[in-house]
Amino acid sequence: KTGLKIKYVAPPKLTKIANESSGVRVYWGKVSGADGYYLYRRVAGSKTWTKIATIKKGSTTSYLDKKASAGKTYEYIIKCYDGSTPSAAAAKVIKIERLTVPKLVSAKSAKAGVTVKWGKVAGAEGYLVYRKTGKASWSQVGKVEGNSTFSYIDASAKKGKTYAYTVRAYSGSYKSAYNTKGLSVKDKY
């Protein structure tokens, strides 16, 4: 007698999620033997999962969801497949609030310090202001709480120095991506 053959495909593991300038990037671990992956999304709290992508390469380990709407919180799960056999869904559901990149408006030197202005981001609870000089890394210099103030005065700027400024939106532990170039200004006062 011949027994039934059952192909087992291990479920993938979601590893990371991040807001990028053009969408939400979801990362997972590669599954040995997988032909590809199915990625599902739902608005947090709803019951219905929607398949948003069929990834046709088993070596692919991330996907950019460009259709995630600003200010909404989403949950993602993933399955892999081998031929026509899908795995179970990943045990871990991964969640994020879609926050878009704040639009930088201006950075101007004044007697009180450098004033940085930006545009409103839907769903933000506040904003984080970063500064750098030359090729140094960005470091946070300020935090603006709430979603009604879109400017920050950096009183620690030094006369004669040139700085670049950028801003990230945040909501709880979620953060937006940011303009990596920033706005440059020389402090004149």
CSV table of C-alpha atoms in Angstrom, one decimal:
chain,number,residue,atom,x,y,z
A,1,LYS,CA,0.0,0.0,0.0
A,2,THR,CA,1.1,3.5,-0.7
A,3,GLY,CA,0.5,6.2,1.9
A,4,LEU,CA,-0.6,9.8,1.2
A,5,LYS,CA,2.3,12.2,0.6
A,6,ILE,CA,1.8,15.5,2.4
A,7,LYS,CA,4.2,18.4,1.6
A,8,TYR,CA,4.9,20.5,4.7
A,9,VAL,CA,6.0,24.1,4.1
A,10,ALA,CA,7.1,26.0,7.2
A,11,PRO,CA,5.5,29.3,7.8
A,12,PRO,CA,7.7,32.4,7.3
A,13,LYS,CA,8.5,34.8,10.2
A,14,LEU,CA,7.8,38.5,9.9
A,15,THR,CA,10.9,40.2,11.2
A,16,LYS,CA,10.4,44.0,10.8
A,17,ILE,CA,8.2,46.7,9.5
A,18,ALA,CA,9.0,50.4,8.7
A,19,ASN,CA,7.5,53.5,7.2
A,20,GLU,CA,9.4,54.6,4.1
A,21,SER,CA,8.8,57.6,1.9
A,22,SER,CA,6.5,55.8,-0.5
A,23,GLY,CA,4.8,53.2,1.7
A,24,VAL,CA,5.2,50.6,4.4
A,25,ARG,CA,8.1,48.1,4.0
A,26,VAL,CA,7.4,44.6,5.5
A,27,TYR,CA,10.4,42.2,6.1
A,28,TRP,CA,10.4,38.5,6.7
A,29,GLY,CA,12.8,35.6,7.0
A,30,LYS,CA,13.6,33.5,3.9
A,31,VAL,CA,12.0,30.0,4.0
A,32,SER,CA,14.1,27.2,2.5
A,33,GLY,CA,12.2,25.5,-0.4
A,34,ALA,CA,9.6,28.3,-0.8
A,35,ASP,CA,8.7,29.2,-4.3
A,36,GLY,CA,7.2,32.5,-3.1
A,37,TYR,CA,5.1,34.3,-0.6
A,38,TYR,CA,1.5,35.7,-0.1
A,39,LEU,CA,1.3,38.9,1.9
A,40,TYR,CA,-2.0,39.9,3.6
A,41,ARG,CA,-3.1,43.1,5.2
A,42,ARG,CA,-6.0,44.4,7.2
A,43,VAL,CA,-6.9,47.6,9.0
A,44,ALA,CA,-6.1,47.0,12.7
A,45,GLY,CA,-9.2,45.7,14.6
A,46,SER,CA,-11.0,44.4,11.5
A,47,LYS,CA,-11.6,40.7,10.9
A,48,THR,CA,-11.0,40.5,7.1
A,49,TRP,CA,-7.5,39.9,5.7
A,50,THR,CA,-6.9,41.0,2.1
A,51,LYS,CA,-4.1,39.5,0.0
A,52,ILE,CA,-2.1,42.5,-1.2
A,53,ALA,CA,0.8,40.7,-2.9
A,54,THR,CA,2.0,37.5,-4.5
A,55,ILE,CA,5.7,37.5,-4.4
A,56,LYS,CA,7.0,35.0,-7.0
A,57,LYS,CA,10.6,34.5,-5.8
A,58,GLY,CA,11.5,32.5,-2.7
A,59,SER,CA,14.6,34.6,-2.2
A,60,THR,CA,12.7,37.8,-1.8
A,61,THR,CA,12.4,38.9,1.9
A,62,SER,CA,10.7,42.3,1.8
A,63,TYR,CA,7.7,44.1,0.1
A,64,LEU,CA,6.8,47.8,-0.2
A,65,ASP,CA,3.1,48.4,0.4
A,66,LYS,CA,2.5,51.6,-1.6
A,67,LYS,CA,-1.3,51.6,-1.0
A,68,ALA,CA,-1.2,51.9,2.8
A,69,SER,CA,-3.2,55.1,3.6
A,70,ALA,CA,-1.7,57.8,5.8
A,71,GLY,CA,-3.0,57.9,9.4
A,72,LYS,CA,-4.3,54.3,9.3
A,73,THR,CA,-3.0,51.5,11.4
A,74,TYR,CA,-2.5,48.2,9.6
A,75,GLU,CA,-1.7,44.6,10.5
A,76,TYR,CA,0.2,42.2,8.2
A,77,ILE,CA,0.6,38.4,8.0
A,78,ILE,CA,2.5,36.3,5.5
A,79,LYS,CA,2.4,32.8,4.1
A,80,CYS,CA,4.8,31.1,1.7
A,81,TYR,CA,4.0,28.5,-0.9
A,82,ASP,CA,5.8,25.6,-2.6
A,83,GLY,CA,4.1,24.7,-5.9
A,84,SER,CA,0.4,24.9,-5.0
A,85,THR,CA,0.9,24.1,-1.3
A,86,PRO,CA,0.6,27.2,0.9
A,87,SER,CA,2.0,27.3,4.4
A,88,ALA,CA,0.1,28.3,7.4
A,89,ALA,CA,0.3,32.0,8.1
A,90,ALA,CA,3.2,33.4,10.1
A,91,ALA,CA,2.5,33.0,13.8
A,92,LYS,CA,3.3,36.7,14.4
A,93,VAL,CA,1.1,39.5,13.2
A,94,ILE,CA,3.1,42.7,12.6
A,95,LYS,CA,1.5,46.1,13.0
A,96,ILE,CA,2.3,49.7,12.0
A,97,GLU,CA,0.6,53.1,11.6
A,98,ARG,CA,1.3,54.6,8.2
A,99,LEU,CA,2.9,57.9,8.7
A,100,THR,CA,4.1,59.9,5.7
A,101,VAL,CA,7.3,61.9,5.5
A,102,PRO,CA,6.8,65.5,6.8
A,103,LYS,CA,7.2,68.1,4.0
A,104,LEU,CA,10.0,70.4,5.0
A,105,VAL,CA,9.0,74.1,4.4
A,106,SER,CA,11.8,76.2,5.7
A,107,ALA,CA,14.8,76.6,8.0
A,108,LYS,CA,15.7,80.2,8.8
A,109,SER,CA,18.2,81.8,11.1
A,110,ALA,CA,16.9,84.4,13.6
A,111,LYS,CA,18.0,85.9,16.9
A,112,ALA,CA,16.2,83.3,19.0
A,113,GLY,CA,17.8,80.4,17.0
A,114,VAL,CA,17.1,78.5,13.8
A,115,THR,CA,13.4,78.1,13.1
A,116,VAL,CA,12.4,74.9,11.2
A,117,LYS,CA,9.0,74.6,9.7
A,118,TRP,CA,7.2,71.6,8.1
A,119,GLY,CA,3.8,70.4,6.9
A,120,LYS,CA,1.2,68.4,8.9
A,121,VAL,CA,1.2,64.6,8.7
A,122,ALA,CA,-2.1,62.7,9.1
A,123,GLY,CA,-2.2,60.5,12.2
A,124,ALA,CA,0.8,62.1,13.8
A,125,GLU,CA,0.9,62.6,17.6
A,126,GLY,CA,3.9,64.8,17.2
A,127,TYR,CA,7.2,65.5,15.5
A,128,LEU,CA,10.9,64.8,16.1
A,129,VAL,CA,13.4,67.4,14.9
A,130,TYR,CA,16.9,66.3,13.8
A,131,ARG,CA,20.1,68.3,13.0
A,132,LYS,CA,23.5,67.5,11.6
A,133,THR,CA,26.6,69.3,10.4
A,134,GLY,CA,28.6,68.3,7.4
A,135,LYS,CA,28.6,64.5,6.9
A,136,ALA,CA,27.8,63.7,10.5
A,137,SER,CA,24.8,61.5,11.4
A,138,TRP,CA,21.4,63.0,12.3
A,139,SER,CA,20.8,63.6,16.0
A,140,GLN,CA,17.6,64.6,17.6
A,141,VAL,CA,17.5,68.2,18.9
A,142,GLY,CA,13.8,68.6,19.6
A,143,LYS,CA,10.4,67.1,20.0
A,144,VAL,CA,7.1,68.8,19.3
A,145,GLU,CA,4.1,67.2,20.9
A,146,GLY,CA,0.6,67.3,19.3
A,147,ASN,CA,-0.5,67.7,15.7
A,148,SER,CA,-1.1,71.5,15.7
A,149,THR,CA,2.4,73.0,15.8
A,150,PHE,CA,4.6,72.6,12.8
A,151,SER,CA,7.7,74.6,13.7
A,152,TYR,CA,10.6,74.4,16.2
A,153,ILE,CA,13.2,76.9,17.3
A,154,ASP,CA,16.7,75.4,17.8
A,155,ALA,CA,18.1,77.8,20.3
A,156,SER,CA,21.3,75.7,20.6
A,157,ALA,CA,22.5,76.6,17.1
A,158,LYS,CA,25.9,78.4,17.1
A,159,LYS,CA,26.6,81.6,15.1
A,160,GLY,CA,28.5,81.0,11.9
A,161,LYS,CA,27.8,77.2,11.7
A,162,THR,CA,25.9,75.6,8.9
A,163,TYR,CA,23.3,73.0,9.8
A,164,ALA,CA,20.9,70.7,8.0
A,165,TYR,CA,17.5,69.9,9.6
A,166,THR,CA,15.0,67.2,9.0
A,167,VAL,CA,11.8,66.1,10.7
A,168,ARG,CA,10.0,62.8,11.4
A,169,ALA,CA,6.4,62.3,12.5
A,170,TYR,CA,5.6,59.9,15.3
A,171,SER,CA,2.6,58.2,16.7
A,172,GLY,CA,3.2,56.1,19.8
A,173,SER,CA,6.3,54.0,19.0
A,174,TYR,CA,5.7,54.4,15.2
A,175,LYS,CA,7.9,56.8,13.3
A,176,SER,CA,7.8,58.1,9.7
A,177,ALA,CA,10.7,58.1,7.3
A,178,TYR,CA,12.4,61.4,6.8
A,179,ASN,CA,13.9,63.7,4.2
A,180,THR,CA,17.5,62.4,4.2
A,181,LYS,CA,18.9,65.6,2.6
A,182,GLY,CA,17.1,68.0,4.9
A,183,LEU,CA,17.2,71.8,4.7
A,184,SER,CA,20.5,73.6,5.2
A,185,VAL,CA,20.9,77.0,6.9
A,186,LYS,CA,23.8,79.1,8.3
A,187,ASP,CA,23.2,80.5,11.7
A,188,LYS,CA,23.9,84.3,11.4
A,189,TYR,CA,23.1,85.3,15.0
